[in-house]
């Protein structure tokens, strides 16, 4: 496809969509599928047929529509309405509703002006629920691949990197390293062979941000990777997806095939000299394989174990070649930055953290689901406005950053959520899991839960993490059983410092965080559990 | 090759570009504790005992993996490092079943030496007492998993020096174990040449020669160095 053909297809498909009387989007992400989205979709398709409306009304699958707790979700393009908890027979009414049907449907209509929707800002998820992830034409109609076209035909690699640097984008995989700087490091390496790797291992318990992006808008990630490949001088990309993400894998495979067929990926991208191929690598579900050096070892076919950095992957990564590794959400931010400009992106967010962040809301919160908010939004807004508050209870803490993060108590509800402020209060941005706890949560048990996770997921290479997580878990279990002593709490702190300072990789280094943060803010709960009943 | 000058524990030390801090220190008579490092094979940075403080660096770095740099100021024996090392050793003693009094290596064991050096006289952590086996299927050698510290020296020497790659790690985390080939009893391993190199480099009594009583196992500490220099310089004399 040439750039001209891309724009032609873009207008043709937009015109086609405008001619339709209605297009009904059924969320086919995992959450809605588990509450009957497929049956709903077939019922709508059958109704279209029965009414003889083929070619005038369409039904299609879509990515996550956000409010997972009200699934299955359906969006009707004709009036922009969003419906929740629709049984198949009511879904069928959407096709050609009479006034009585309309009334019945109105009861299932969700208020899209409610804070849950109104307080969000969608950049990464802009297409999620707006395009059929299995149709390339849908993505192109939404402006897809225009950023790649612009990059390869109008910009030099250095200009692309400058744009990313100007945007202030930072890695969404957890550590928040400035993306533009990382690209520049890889671009500077003289090696003729380089790689671009997309980290889609997403192993945090309860996290499904990356999964939703891959399932709902796979082409976006491919486009971001191809732009990165152009900028750093790589011809080959790999997406490392966890094996449990069957639907994401299938959608990615479809998307790669479509993009290759249209020469949006492959030998002559947009008929220029730039070539870029993308292949999938399927992980076997070890959390540690999300760590970049372990991920590289795993792609190379070795045991998925981290190694000491430096050398960092930009210098020596996959097969010892310069390698750019970014997270799914990081890549998904790239196309809009190229199209809209780095300054536009940098105008959103806080001083040090630009753009938006996707969070998966879970736990004791009214609206569980996937949200995207500007960086700097306060936890209070996220939990009480967007999340609808804590049903029937009182907010106690929010856990961010998964097993590497910490518990944030009520006193910090007004802290703007960005990389630095979360780190300052003993937690972490992490990849975007956000679990809300009410006063029924036992903080020592929460810490024990995350420590058990790290203990089970430790690769076992280095002693502090392999044996230290076992001992910390042992102590936490003793404490939860009411058998702990004051000496145990001291040991817990000593072990925590050891793991943080001496472990080989991030897993061990951050494993103590949930313990340390709960000890910092909920120490009385630990002390109340001592065998001596709190007396020292 | 260029020479780098650095300071280790207040002493001026020189090292070749690319040489590790660990080597430069040992050559200057500064002994940094180590368990996974063994001369002649690649380093993995697994035991974390050789961590050192480098001025201007927030993170502690493994001396066995960090190359010397001009003007570096390194501290190998601060109070913080000593505390970490003691706790790492405590973790190791609590992890498996190290009953020194009945071990073939009693008195010769590197783990014991490290503990003595660190002044470790008791372990504050709970012993885990895992149930682990002993593989005595090999004609001449044995492997007692109870004494293994998972340093992977045996894996590396067998792979990189003998070229047999008999050993590997199976499982992860605390469930990691050393296995021969695809998990066969050692005696049935098709790749093992019975060269004994792994036994010589094992720091503890985990790998041992059969027929030795308590405290009788002697390991030849210069064995590996001898083979490596012999290969490199073709000097087959000790
Ligand atoms: C134990 C561990 C697990 C990780 N898991 C992931 C993961 O699932 N996805 C991810 O993108 N990054 C993960 N990371 C971070 C990666 O190592 C790496 O920093 C990231 O992929 C870089 O991409 P970014 O700069 O776009 O964030 C993990 C790190 C550690 C230490
Ligand atoms: S910190 Fe844990 S996961 Fe990382 S290398 Fe060490 S044992 Fe493996
Ligand atoms: S005896 Fe030699 S060949 Fe056999 S396992 Fe040991 S090092 Fe490898
Ligand atoms: S058997 Fe010996 S050399 Fe091999 S990993 Fe265990 S302790 Fe190390
Ligand atoms: S000797 Fe350096 S980490 Fe073990």
PDB file of N, CA, C and O in Angstrom, chain A residues 285-286 303 308-310 312 455-464 466-468 470-471 474 478 487 491 494-495 497-498 501-504 509, chain B residues 35 44-48 51 59-62 65-66 80 84 87-88 91-92 94-95 124-126 128 149-150 168-176:
ATOM      1  N   UNK A 285       4.222 -18.097  31.009  1.00  0.00           N
ATOM      2  CA  UNK A 285       3.530 -17.668  32.216  1.00  0.00           C
ATOM      3  C   UNK A 285       4.373 -17.541  33.470  1.00  0.00           C
ATOM      4  O   UNK A 285       3.850 -17.637  34.566  1.00  0.00           O
ATOM      5  N   UNK A 286       5.684 -17.321  33.323  1.00  0.00           N
ATOM      6  CA  UNK A 286       6.488 -17.038  34.507  1.00  0.00           C
ATOM      7  C   UNK A 286       6.564 -15.521  34.659  1.00  0.00           C
ATOM      8  O   UNK A 286       6.916 -14.824  33.718  1.00  0.00           O
ATOM      9  N   UNK A 303      16.641 -20.736  29.530  1.00  0.00           N
ATOM     10  CA  UNK A 303      15.887 -20.646  30.765  1.00  0.00           C
ATOM     11  C   UNK A 303      15.624 -19.174  31.061  1.00  0.00           C
ATOM     12  O   UNK A 303      16.544 -18.350  31.004  1.00  0.00           O
ATOM     13  N   UNK A 308      22.728  -9.900  35.267  1.00  0.00           N
ATOM     14  CA  UNK A 308      23.100  -8.577  35.758  1.00  0.00           C
ATOM     15  C   UNK A 308      23.075  -7.550  34.637  1.00  0.00           C
ATOM     16  O   UNK A 308      23.501  -7.817  33.517  1.00  0.00           O
ATOM     17  N   UNK A 309      22.550  -6.369  34.932  1.00  0.00           N
ATOM     18  CA  UNK A 309      22.691  -5.226  34.037  1.00  0.00           C
ATOM     19  C   UNK A 309      23.593  -4.237  34.752  1.00  0.00           C
ATOM     20  O   UNK A 309      23.421  -4.077  35.964  1.00  0.00           O
ATOM     21  N   UNK A 310      24.487  -3.455  34.135  1.00  0.00           N
ATOM     22  CA  UNK A 310      24.819  -3.481  32.721  1.00  0.00           C
ATOM     23  C   UNK A 310      25.504  -4.783  32.299  1.00  0.00           C
ATOM     24  O   UNK A 310      25.966  -5.485  33.178  1.00  0.00           O
ATOM     25  N   UNK A 312      23.043  -3.062  29.508  1.00  0.00           N
ATOM     26  CA  UNK A 312      21.613  -2.927  29.306  1.00  0.00           C
ATOM     27  C   UNK A 312      21.257  -3.353  27.880  1.00  0.00           C
ATOM     28  O   UNK A 312      22.096  -3.269  26.982  1.00  0.00           O
ATOM     29  N   UNK A 455       7.476 -15.211  46.226  1.00  0.00           N
ATOM     30  CA  UNK A 455       8.182 -16.440  46.585  1.00  0.00           C
ATOM     31  C   UNK A 455       7.957 -17.494  45.496  1.00  0.00           C
ATOM     32  O   UNK A 455       8.900 -18.149  45.048  1.00  0.00           O
ATOM     33  N   UNK A 456       6.724 -17.630  45.056  1.00  0.00           N
ATOM     34  CA  UNK A 456       6.422 -18.625  44.026  1.00  0.00           C
ATOM     35  C   UNK A 456       7.027 -18.264  42.681  1.00  0.00           C
ATOM     36  O   UNK A 456       7.306 -19.125  41.872  1.00  0.00           O
ATOM     37  N   UNK A 457       7.175 -16.972  42.431  1.00  0.00           N
ATOM     38  CA  UNK A 457       7.646 -16.542  41.114  1.00  0.00           C
ATOM     39  C   UNK A 457       9.145 -16.281  41.057  1.00  0.00           C
ATOM     40  O   UNK A 457       9.682 -16.032  39.983  1.00  0.00           O
ATOM     41  N   UNK A 458       9.818 -16.293  42.200  1.00  0.00           N
ATOM     42  CA  UNK A 458      11.275 -16.098  42.191  1.00  0.00           C
ATOM     43  C   UNK A 458      11.903 -17.144  41.291  1.00  0.00           C
ATOM     44  O   UNK A 458      11.528 -18.312  41.319  1.00  0.00           O
ATOM     45  N   UNK A 459      12.870 -16.709  40.475  1.00  0.00           N
ATOM     46  CA  UNK A 459      13.476 -17.679  39.560  1.00  0.00           C
ATOM     47  C   UNK A 459      14.450 -18.571  40.292  1.00  0.00           C
ATOM     48  O   UNK A 459      14.773 -19.658  39.835  1.00  0.00           O
ATOM     49  N   UNK A 460      14.968 -18.098  41.433  1.00  0.00           N
ATOM     50  CA  UNK A 460      15.856 -18.939  42.224  1.00  0.00           C
ATOM     51  C   UNK A 460      17.325 -18.734  41.941  1.00  0.00           C
ATOM     52  O   UNK A 460      18.165 -19.408  42.525  1.00  0.00           O
ATOM     53  N   UNK A 461      17.638 -17.801  41.067  1.00  0.00           N
ATOM     54  CA  UNK A 461      19.042 -17.632  40.712  1.00  0.00           C
ATOM     55  C   UNK A 461      19.852 -17.049  41.871  1.00  0.00           C
ATOM     56  O   UNK A 461      20.918 -17.546  42.188  1.00  0.00           O
ATOM     57  N   UNK A 462      19.354 -15.977  42.476  1.00  0.00           N
ATOM     58  CA  UNK A 462      20.164 -15.356  43.532  1.00  0.00           C
ATOM     59  C   UNK A 462      19.594 -15.665  44.910  1.00  0.00           C
ATOM     60  O   UNK A 462      18.395 -15.815  45.092  1.00  0.00           O
ATOM     61  N   UNK A 463      20.512 -15.742  45.887  1.00  0.00           N
ATOM     62  CA  UNK A 463      20.129 -16.208  47.221  1.00  0.00           C
ATOM     63  C   UNK A 463      19.157 -15.265  47.939  1.00  0.00           C
ATOM     64  O   UNK A 463      18.165 -15.737  48.506  1.00  0.00           O
ATOM     65  N   UNK A 464      19.406 -13.936  47.935  1.00  0.00           N
ATOM     66  CA  UNK A 464      18.510 -13.077  48.725  1.00  0.00           C
ATOM     67  C   UNK A 464      17.048 -13.259  48.350  1.00  0.00           C
ATOM     68  O   UNK A 464      16.185 -13.344  49.222  1.00  0.00           O
ATOM     69  N   UNK A 466      15.666 -15.843  46.402  1.00  0.00           N
ATOM     70  CA  UNK A 466      15.207 -17.235  46.471  1.00  0.00           C
ATOM     71  C   UNK A 466      14.901 -17.651  47.905  1.00  0.00           C
ATOM     72  O   UNK A 466      13.823 -18.172  48.194  1.00  0.00           O
ATOM     73  N   UNK A 467      15.835 -17.400  48.806  1.00  0.00           N
ATOM     74  CA  UNK A 467      15.643 -17.851  50.192  1.00  0.00           C
ATOM     75  C   UNK A 467      15.006 -16.753  51.046  1.00  0.00           C
ATOM     76  O   UNK A 467      14.296 -17.051  52.002  1.00  0.00           O
ATOM     77  N   UNK A 468      15.232 -15.490  50.680  1.00  0.00           N
ATOM     78  CA  UNK A 468      14.699 -14.391  51.481  1.00  0.00           C
ATOM     79  C   UNK A 468      13.191 -14.270  51.406  1.00  0.00           C
ATOM     80  O   UNK A 468      12.531 -14.006  52.407  1.00  0.00           O
ATOM     81  N   UNK A 470      11.197 -16.695  50.974  1.00  0.00           N
ATOM     82  CA  UNK A 470      10.665 -17.813  51.760  1.00  0.00           C
ATOM     83  C   UNK A 470      10.615 -17.423  53.237  1.00  0.00           C
ATOM     84  O   UNK A 470       9.600 -17.611  53.921  1.00  0.00           O
ATOM     85  N   UNK A 471      11.703 -16.813  53.713  1.00  0.00           N
ATOM     86  CA  UNK A 471      11.754 -16.444  55.135  1.00  0.00           C
ATOM     87  C   UNK A 471      10.762 -15.320  55.451  1.00  0.00           C
ATOM     88  O   UNK A 471      10.113 -15.340  56.497  1.00  0.00           O
ATOM     89  N   UNK A 474       7.420 -16.785  55.555  1.00  0.00           N
ATOM     90  CA  UNK A 474       7.314 -17.568  56.774  1.00  0.00           C
ATOM     91  C   UNK A 474       6.945 -16.678  57.968  1.00  0.00           C
ATOM     92  O   UNK A 474       6.041 -16.987  58.739  1.00  0.00           O
ATOM     93  N   UNK A 478       3.454 -16.514  60.124  1.00  0.00           N
ATOM     94  CA  UNK A 478       3.446 -16.633  61.590  1.00  0.00           C
ATOM     95  C   UNK A 478       2.676 -15.474  62.200  1.00  0.00           C
ATOM     96  O   UNK A 478       1.873 -15.657  63.106  1.00  0.00           O
ATOM     97  N   UNK A 487      10.713  -9.578  67.601  1.00  0.00           N
ATOM     98  CA  UNK A 487      11.954  -9.882  66.889  1.00  0.00           C
ATOM     99  C   UNK A 487      11.641 -10.216  65.418  1.00  0.00           C
ATOM    100  O   UNK A 487      12.407  -9.872  64.512  1.00  0.00           O
ATOM    101  N   UNK A 491      13.310  -8.690  62.082  1.00  0.00           N
ATOM    102  CA  UNK A 491      13.912  -9.516  61.027  1.00  0.00           C
ATOM    103  C   UNK A 491      13.299  -9.208  59.664  1.00  0.00           C
ATOM    104  O   UNK A 491      13.982  -9.177  58.650  1.00  0.00           O
ATOM    105  N   UNK A 494      14.921  -6.224  58.371  1.00  0.00           N
ATOM    106  CA  UNK A 494      16.295  -6.499  57.966  1.00  0.00           C
ATOM    107  C   UNK A 494      16.310  -7.253  56.629  1.00  0.00           C
ATOM    108  O   UNK A 494      17.076  -6.927  55.725  1.00  0.00           O
ATOM    109  N   UNK A 495      15.447  -8.252  56.524  1.00  0.00           N
ATOM    110  CA  UNK A 495      15.366  -9.013  55.272  1.00  0.00           C
ATOM    111  C   UNK A 495      14.898  -8.120  54.132  1.00  0.00           C
ATOM    112  O   UNK A 495      15.390  -8.209  53.011  1.00  0.00           O
ATOM    113  N   UNK A 497      15.427  -4.953  53.732  1.00  0.00           N
ATOM    114  CA  UNK A 497      16.558  -4.127  53.268  1.00  0.00           C
ATOM    115  C   UNK A 497      17.516  -4.985  52.448  1.00  0.00           C
ATOM    116  O   UNK A 497      18.053  -4.546  51.431  1.00  0.00           O
ATOM    117  N   UNK A 498      17.726  -6.215  52.881  1.00  0.00           N
ATOM    118  CA  UNK A 498      18.642  -7.107  52.149  1.00  0.00           C
ATOM    119  C   UNK A 498      18.136  -7.358  50.737  1.00  0.00           C
ATOM    120  O   UNK A 498      18.872  -7.210  49.759  1.00  0.00           O
ATOM    121  N   UNK A 501      18.408  -4.264  48.487  1.00  0.00           N
ATOM    122  CA  UNK A 501      19.736  -3.786  48.101  1.00  0.00           C
ATOM    123  C   UNK A 501      20.599  -4.818  47.398  1.00  0.00           C
ATOM    124  O   UNK A 501      21.551  -4.461  46.714  1.00  0.00           O
ATOM    125  N   UNK A 502      20.318  -6.097  47.597  1.00  0.00           N
ATOM    126  CA  UNK A 502      21.263  -7.082  47.066  1.00  0.00           C
ATOM    127  C   UNK A 502      20.694  -8.016  45.999  1.00  0.00           C
ATOM    128  O   UNK A 502      21.459  -8.752  45.383  1.00  0.00           O
ATOM    129  N   UNK A 503      19.382  -8.033  45.789  1.00  0.00           N
ATOM    130  CA  UNK A 503      18.853  -8.969  44.800  1.00  0.00           C
ATOM    131  C   UNK A 503      19.348  -8.610  43.407  1.00  0.00           C
ATOM    132  O   UNK A 503      19.627  -7.456  43.110  1.00  0.00           O
ATOM    133  N   UNK A 504      19.417  -9.637  42.585  1.00  0.00           N
ATOM    134  CA  UNK A 504      19.960  -9.441  41.241  1.00  0.00           C
ATOM    135  C   UNK A 504      19.012  -8.654  40.343  1.00  0.00           C
ATOM    136  O   UNK A 504      19.436  -7.823  39.560  1.00  0.00           O
ATOM    137  N   UNK A 509      14.337  -7.143  44.217  1.00  0.00           N
ATOM    138  CA  UNK A 509      14.563  -5.799  44.751  1.00  0.00           C
ATOM    139  C   UNK A 509      13.274  -5.136  45.207  1.00  0.00           C
ATOM    140  O   UNK A 509      13.265  -4.349  46.146  1.00  0.00           O
TER     141      UNK A 509
ATOM    142  N   UNK B  35      30.970 -16.948  46.480  1.00  0.00           N
ATOM    143  CA  UNK B  35      30.533 -18.330  46.515  1.00  0.00           C
ATOM    144  C   UNK B  35      30.279 -18.845  45.104  1.00  0.00           C
ATOM    145  O   UNK B  35      30.669 -19.949  44.752  1.00  0.00           O
ATOM    146  N   UNK B  44      28.137 -15.479  37.003  1.00  0.00           N
ATOM    147  CA  UNK B  44      26.691 -15.299  36.898  1.00  0.00           C
ATOM    148  C   UNK B  44      26.142 -14.281  37.899  1.00  0.00           C
ATOM    149  O   UNK B  44      25.026 -13.799  37.751  1.00  0.00           O
ATOM    150  N   UNK B  45      26.915 -13.952  38.919  1.00  0.00           N
ATOM    151  CA  UNK B  45      26.448 -12.964  39.899  1.00  0.00           C
ATOM    152  C   UNK B  45      25.266 -13.451  40.701  1.00  0.00           C
ATOM    153  O   UNK B  45      24.320 -12.706  40.947  1.00  0.00           O
ATOM    154  N   UNK B  46      25.305 -14.706  41.132  1.00  0.00           N
ATOM    155  CA  UNK B  46      24.128 -15.285  41.778  1.00  0.00           C
ATOM    156  C   UNK B  46      24.169 -15.238  43.298  1.00  0.00           C
ATOM    157  O   UNK B  46      23.127 -15.112  43.921  1.00  0.00           O
ATOM    158  N   UNK B  47      25.354 -15.341  43.903  1.00  0.00           N
ATOM    159  CA  UNK B  47      25.362 -15.480  45.361  1.00  0.00           C
ATOM    160  C   UNK B  47      25.239 -14.130  46.067  1.00  0.00           C
ATOM    161  O   UNK B  47      24.801 -14.073  47.201  1.00  0.00           O
ATOM    162  N   UNK B  48      25.638 -13.065  45.427  1.00  0.00           N
ATOM    163  CA  UNK B  48      25.546 -11.688  45.918  1.00  0.00           C
ATOM    164  C   UNK B  48      26.458 -11.437  47.121  1.00  0.00           C
ATOM    165  O   UNK B  48      26.306 -10.422  47.802  1.00  0.00           O
ATOM    166  N   UNK B  51      29.160  -8.412  46.587  1.00  0.00           N
ATOM    167  CA  UNK B  51      28.683  -7.042  46.339  1.00  0.00           C
ATOM    168  C   UNK B  51      29.610  -6.044  47.026  1.00  0.00           C
ATOM    169  O   UNK B  51      30.062  -6.269  48.141  1.00  0.00           O
ATOM    170  N   UNK B  59      23.571   1.919  43.674  1.00  0.00           N
ATOM    171  CA  UNK B  59      23.377   0.472  43.812  1.00  0.00           C
ATOM    172  C   UNK B  59      24.669  -0.239  44.199  1.00  0.00           C
ATOM    173  O   UNK B  59      25.760   0.164  43.789  1.00  0.00           O
ATOM    174  N   UNK B  60      24.510  -1.313  44.967  1.00  0.00           N
ATOM    175  CA  UNK B  60      25.645  -2.187  45.226  1.00  0.00           C
ATOM    176  C   UNK B  60      25.868  -3.009  43.965  1.00  0.00           C
ATOM    177  O   UNK B  60      24.921  -3.421  43.314  1.00  0.00           O
ATOM    178  N   UNK B  61      27.135  -3.265  43.636  1.00  0.00           N
ATOM    179  CA  UNK B  61      27.394  -4.025  42.411  1.00  0.00           C
ATOM    180  C   UNK B  61      28.217  -5.263  42.710  1.00  0.00           C
ATOM    181  O   UNK B  61      29.057  -5.280  43.618  1.00  0.00           O
ATOM    182  N   UNK B  62      27.962  -6.305  41.937  1.00  0.00           N
ATOM    183  CA  UNK B  62      28.686  -7.562  42.118  1.00  0.00           C
ATOM    184  C   UNK B  62      30.103  -7.394  41.569  1.00  0.00           C
ATOM    185  O   UNK B  62      30.291  -7.128  40.386  1.00  0.00           O
ATOM    186  N   UNK B  65      31.297  -9.257  38.461  1.00  0.00           N
ATOM    187  CA  UNK B  65      30.759  -8.941  37.131  1.00  0.00           C
ATOM    188  C   UNK B  65      31.049  -7.509  36.696  1.00  0.00           C
ATOM    189  O   UNK B  65      30.708  -7.128  35.590  1.00  0.00           O
ATOM    190  N   UNK B  66      31.632  -6.720  37.592  1.00  0.00           N
ATOM    191  CA  UNK B  66      31.792  -5.305  37.268  1.00  0.00           C
ATOM    192  C   UNK B  66      33.234  -5.014  36.863  1.00  0.00           C
ATOM    193  O   UNK B  66      34.151  -5.272  37.641  1.00  0.00           O
ATOM    194  N   UNK B  80      27.642  -2.064  56.355  1.00  0.00           N
ATOM    195  CA  UNK B  80      26.436  -2.437  55.612  1.00  0.00           C
ATOM    196  C   UNK B  80      26.669  -3.727  54.822  1.00  0.00           C
ATOM    197  O   UNK B  80      25.838  -4.631  54.819  1.00  0.00           O
ATOM    198  N   UNK B  84      24.835  -7.449  55.344  1.00  0.00           N
ATOM    199  CA  UNK B  84      24.168  -8.160  54.249  1.00  0.00           C
ATOM    200  C   UNK B  84      24.754  -9.549  54.066  1.00  0.00           C
ATOM    201  O   UNK B  84      24.030 -10.526  53.884  1.00  0.00           O
ATOM    202  N   UNK B  87      23.613 -11.990  56.680  1.00  0.00           N
ATOM    203  CA  UNK B  87      22.224 -12.416  56.496  1.00  0.00           C
ATOM    204  C   UNK B  87      22.090 -13.375  55.300  1.00  0.00           C
ATOM    205  O   UNK B  87      21.316 -14.333  55.349  1.00  0.00           O
ATOM    206  N   UNK B  88      22.849 -13.145  54.247  1.00  0.00           N
ATOM    207  CA  UNK B  88      22.814 -14.068  53.107  1.00  0.00           C
ATOM    208  C   UNK B  88      23.273 -15.457  53.557  1.00  0.00           C
ATOM    209  O   UNK B  88      22.678 -16.479  53.195  1.00  0.00           O
ATOM    210  N   UNK B  91      20.635 -17.101  55.492  1.00  0.00           N
ATOM    211  CA  UNK B  91      19.606 -17.616  54.579  1.00  0.00           C
ATOM    212  C   UNK B  91      20.026 -18.973  54.019  1.00  0.00           C
ATOM    213  O   UNK B  91      19.214 -19.891  53.914  1.00  0.00           O
ATOM    214  N   UNK B  92      21.309 -19.079  53.652  1.00  0.00           N
ATOM    215  CA  UNK B  92      21.776 -20.336  53.065  1.00  0.00           C
ATOM    216  C   UNK B  92      21.721 -21.474  54.079  1.00  0.00           C
ATOM    217  O   UNK B  92      21.296 -22.582  53.755  1.00  0.00           O
ATOM    218  N   UNK B  94      19.783 -21.770  56.582  1.00  0.00           N
ATOM    219  CA  UNK B  94      18.407 -22.127  56.921  1.00  0.00           C
ATOM    220  C   UNK B  94      17.683 -22.790  55.759  1.00  0.00           C
ATOM    221  O   UNK B  94      16.667 -23.452  55.939  1.00  0.00           O
ATOM    222  N   UNK B  95      18.215 -22.602  54.539  1.00  0.00           N
ATOM    223  CA  UNK B  95      17.482 -23.058  53.352  1.00  0.00           C
ATOM    224  C   UNK B  95      17.458 -24.580  53.211  1.00  0.00           C
ATOM    225  O   UNK B  95      16.429 -25.169  52.914  1.00  0.00           O
ATOM    226  N   UNK B 124      19.340 -16.803  62.946  1.00  0.00           N
ATOM    227  CA  UNK B 124      18.102 -16.309  63.575  1.00  0.00           C
ATOM    228  C   UNK B 124      16.854 -16.729  62.802  1.00  0.00           C
ATOM    229  O   UNK B 124      15.745 -16.531  63.261  1.00  0.00           O
ATOM    230  N   UNK B 125      17.060 -17.277  61.610  1.00  0.00           N
ATOM    231  CA  UNK B 125      15.903 -17.601  60.768  1.00  0.00           C
ATOM    232  C   UNK B 125      15.443 -19.030  61.003  1.00  0.00           C
ATOM    233  O   UNK B 125      16.198 -19.873  61.485  1.00  0.00           O
ATOM    234  N   UNK B 126      14.194 -19.281  60.658  1.00  0.00           N
ATOM    235  CA  UNK B 126      13.659 -20.637  60.772  1.00  0.00           C
ATOM    236  C   UNK B 126      14.323 -21.587  59.774  1.00  0.00           C
ATOM    237  O   UNK B 126      14.352 -21.279  58.583  1.00  0.00           O
ATOM    238  N   UNK B 128      14.301 -24.485  57.275  1.00  0.00           N
ATOM    239  CA  UNK B 128      13.196 -24.942  56.433  1.00  0.00           C
ATOM    240  C   UNK B 128      13.105 -26.464  56.366  1.00  0.00           C
ATOM    241  O   UNK B 128      12.062 -27.008  56.006  1.00  0.00           O
ATOM    242  N   UNK B 149      24.124 -25.331  47.414  1.00  0.00           N
ATOM    243  CA  UNK B 149      23.772 -23.921  47.593  1.00  0.00           C
ATOM    244  C   UNK B 149      23.352 -23.274  46.261  1.00  0.00           C
ATOM    245  O   UNK B 149      23.208 -22.056  46.167  1.00  0.00           O
ATOM    246  N   UNK B 150      23.196 -24.099  45.235  1.00  0.00           N
ATOM    247  CA  UNK B 150      22.748 -23.653  43.904  1.00  0.00           C
ATOM    248  C   UNK B 150      23.643 -22.562  43.324  1.00  0.00           C
ATOM    249  O   UNK B 150      23.176 -21.631  42.681  1.00  0.00           O
ATOM    250  N   UNK B 168      22.166 -29.121  34.972  1.00  0.00           N
ATOM    251  CA  UNK B 168      21.331 -27.943  34.749  1.00  0.00           C
ATOM    252  C   UNK B 168      20.449 -27.731  35.971  1.00  0.00           C
ATOM    253  O   UNK B 168      20.450 -28.557  36.883  1.00  0.00           O
ATOM    254  N   UNK B 169      19.701 -26.614  35.968  1.00  0.00           N
ATOM    255  CA  UNK B 169      18.770 -26.371  37.071  1.00  0.00           C
ATOM    256  C   UNK B 169      17.375 -26.712  36.604  1.00  0.00           C
ATOM    257  O   UNK B 169      16.982 -26.357  35.489  1.00  0.00           O
ATOM    258  N   UNK B 170      16.623 -27.376  37.437  1.00  0.00           N
ATOM    259  CA  UNK B 170      15.216 -27.624  37.127  1.00  0.00           C
ATOM    260  C   UNK B 170      14.381 -26.955  38.210  1.00  0.00           C
ATOM    261  O   UNK B 170      14.826 -26.792  39.343  1.00  0.00           O
ATOM    262  N   UNK B 171      13.190 -26.543  37.862  1.00  0.00           N
ATOM    263  CA  UNK B 171      12.321 -25.868  38.835  1.00  0.00           C
ATOM    264  C   UNK B 171      12.754 -24.431  39.038  1.00  0.00           C
ATOM    265  O   UNK B 171      13.752 -23.985  38.481  1.00  0.00           O
ATOM    266  N   UNK B 172      11.966 -23.678  39.796  1.00  0.00           N
ATOM    267  CA  UNK B 172      12.385 -22.297  40.060  1.00  0.00           C
ATOM    268  C   UNK B 172      12.211 -21.979  41.540  1.00  0.00           C
ATOM    269  O   UNK B 172      11.601 -22.723  42.289  1.00  0.00           O
ATOM    270  N   UNK B 173      12.775 -20.821  41.924  1.00  0.00           N
ATOM    271  CA  UNK B 173      12.678 -20.383  43.309  1.00  0.00           C
ATOM    272  C   UNK B 173      13.245 -21.414  44.248  1.00  0.00           C
ATOM    273  O   UNK B 173      14.232 -22.092  43.941  1.00  0.00           O
ATOM    274  N   UNK B 174      12.595 -21.561  45.391  1.00  0.00           N
ATOM    275  CA  UNK B 174      13.090 -22.490  46.398  1.00  0.00           C
ATOM    276  C   UNK B 174      12.994 -23.941  45.930  1.00  0.00           C
ATOM    277  O   UNK B 174      13.586 -24.833  46.525  1.00  0.00           O
ATOM    278  N   UNK B 175      12.249 -24.181  44.858  1.00  0.00           N
ATOM    279  CA  UNK B 175      12.123 -25.551  44.353  1.00  0.00           C
ATOM    280  C   UNK B 175      13.206 -25.896  43.330  1.00  0.00           C
ATOM    281  O   UNK B 175      13.163 -26.965  42.728  1.00  0.00           O
ATOM    282  N   UNK B 176      14.154 -24.986  43.135  1.00  0.00           N
ATOM    283  CA  UNK B 176      15.224 -25.262  42.168  1.00  0.00           C
ATOM    284  C   UNK B 176      16.077 -26.442  42.638  1.00  0.00           C
ATOM    285  O   UNK B 176      16.413 -26.533  43.815  1.00  0.00           O
TER     286      UNK B 176
END
